Amino acid sequence: MQSLGSIRRSFAPWTDPQAKPYIVFDNVTKRFGDFTAVDNLSLSIYEREFFALLGASGCGKSTLLRMLAGFEEPTSGRILIDGQDLRGTPPYKRPVNMMFQSYALFPHMTVEKNIAFGLKQEGMPADQIEARVTEMLKLVKLEQFAKRKPHQLSGGQRQRVALARSVAKRPKVLLLDEPLGALDKKLREETQFELMDLQQSLGLTFVVVTHDQEEAMTMADRIAILDKGQVMQVATPAEIYEAPGSRFVANFVGNVNLFEGEVVAREENGARIRGATGAEIRVENAGAAAAGNSVVFAIRPEKIRVSSRRPDESRLNAMEGEVYDIAYLGDMTIYHVKLADGQVVKASALNSSRVTEDPLTWDDRAWISFQPDAGVVLTQ
Ligand code: ATP
């Protein structure tokens, strides 16, 4: 799995045992009354990392961010930045700045005044403020909008003003709570790339909270998947997708097929798994699963081939079923194939040519097949 992390770029301090994390959550718990929002959570984030906290609504991700910013204190545990315990340090004395979901721009102030606001409060001399605001306007490509007020801007432009304002004070860490939540899909996608460029060019550490998995996958160096105040997995987007550590993570990120079964035997480079109907699957990524263990084999739809005839390659796992449903999405087609035991398997095929060589339609007999290394065995 080592090569997976390097798809994005070579930045991977978490693989270096000598590298010191910059932000550390050390056994942090946060309770509101008798409700535990963050449950004994530990997490390390490195300098210049683009780190995403991903989870469903209520999993505790904003609470983590608010504790890092200093708006909440942990009930127990420690939060450290650069080796310093932050307990008792007020928000304005922390090397972090937070960009809120609502942007919270001052409606009566122009774009440049909004950006300058924090710098003025800090007592920065006027000429330096002017230079910094000019630099920030250029950075977010809003030079010609300097004199406008927020209501005279589009949603995407307002988002960029908020971003410029949050980085104007040059915080070492920028915390972003659903930064693109107010933008439509197209603009969101464009802005994701702008955010990544900005983070890299400023050399900042970004911690972003999102419930949008695609957004986290696109932008982050690493993602922490959270559930009920606990970390389920921390890994690069590619690892999370290709090597999820649990059923929960496999299900949470992207589409997945799960085959329940039991390990019949370990083999040199994998295992044989027997499913409910007695059909056997040969797998390569079997982890620590031992013979007799109940396991789940997780495989993504794009790793499964659908064909009208039985595939003849001998190394392939193949099962017969019937086309139950077809969704044509333009760039790809998704087939739902019902197997003999009733399980419906999702398989997606890229429509790389306009004519399909092996047309399949509803109720046709069909074979699904996949390579032994196309999925992973999960024991939890
Ligand atoms: P969302 O995506 O909906 O913002 P989230 O993962 O960011 O969700 P949090 O805002 O961290 O979730 O909240 C986690 C849990 O803690 C929720 O169940 C929430 O109701 C609870 N909670 C948060 N703040 C408080 C508070 N001040 N008092 C009581 N409960 C709170």
CSV table of N, CA and C in Angstrom, one decimal, residues 178 180-193 210-212 215:
chain,number,residue,atom,x,y,z
A,178,GLU,N,-16.7,23.6,6.8
A,178,GLU,CA,-17.5,23.5,5.6
A,178,GLU,C,-17.3,24.8,4.7
A,180,LEU,N,-16.9,25.4,1.7
A,180,LEU,CA,-17.5,25.6,0.4
A,180,LEU,C,-19.0,25.3,0.4
A,181,GLY,N,-19.5,25.2,1.6
A,181,GLY,CA,-20.9,24.7,1.8
A,181,GLY,C,-21.9,25.6,1.1
A,182,ALA,N,-21.6,26.9,0.9
A,182,ALA,CA,-22.7,27.7,0.3
A,182,ALA,C,-22.6,27.8,-1.2
A,183,LEU,N,-21.6,27.1,-1.8
A,183,LEU,CA,-21.4,27.2,-3.3
A,183,LEU,C,-22.1,26.1,-4.0
A,184,ASP,N,-22.5,26.4,-5.3
A,184,ASP,CA,-23.1,25.3,-6.1
A,184,ASP,C,-22.0,24.3,-6.6
A,185,LYS,N,-22.4,23.2,-7.1
A,185,LYS,CA,-21.5,22.1,-7.3
A,185,LYS,C,-20.3,22.5,-8.2
A,186,LYS,N,-20.6,23.2,-9.3
A,186,LYS,CA,-19.5,23.6,-10.3
A,186,LYS,C,-18.5,24.5,-9.6
A,187,LEU,N,-19.0,25.5,-9.0
A,187,LEU,CA,-18.2,26.5,-8.3
A,187,LEU,C,-17.4,25.8,-7.2
A,188,ARG,N,-18.0,24.9,-6.5
A,188,ARG,CA,-17.3,24.2,-5.4
A,188,ARG,C,-16.1,23.5,-6.0
A,189,GLU,N,-16.3,22.8,-7.1
A,189,GLU,CA,-15.2,22.0,-7.7
A,189,GLU,C,-14.0,23.0,-8.1
A,190,GLU,N,-14.4,24.1,-8.7
A,190,GLU,CA,-13.3,25.0,-9.1
A,190,GLU,C,-12.6,25.6,-7.8
A,191,THR,N,-13.4,25.9,-6.8
A,191,THR,CA,-12.8,26.5,-5.6
A,191,THR,C,-12.0,25.5,-4.8
A,192,GLN,N,-12.3,24.3,-4.9
A,192,GLN,CA,-11.5,23.3,-4.2
A,192,GLN,C,-10.0,23.4,-4.7
A,193,PHE,N,-9.9,23.5,-6.0
A,193,PHE,CA,-8.5,23.6,-6.6
A,193,PHE,C,-7.8,24.9,-6.2
A,210,THR,N,-15.6,18.8,6.8
A,210,THR,CA,-16.5,18.6,5.7
A,210,THR,C,-17.3,17.3,5.9
A,211,HIS,N,-18.6,17.3,5.4
A,211,HIS,CA,-19.3,16.1,5.4
A,211,HIS,C,-19.3,15.5,3.9
A,212,ASP,N,-18.6,16.2,3.0
A,212,ASP,CA,-18.7,15.9,1.6
A,212,ASP,C,-17.4,15.1,1.3
A,215,GLU,N,-15.2,16.1,-1.6
A,215,GLU,CA,-14.4,17.3,-1.3
A,215,GLU,C,-13.1,16.9,-0.5
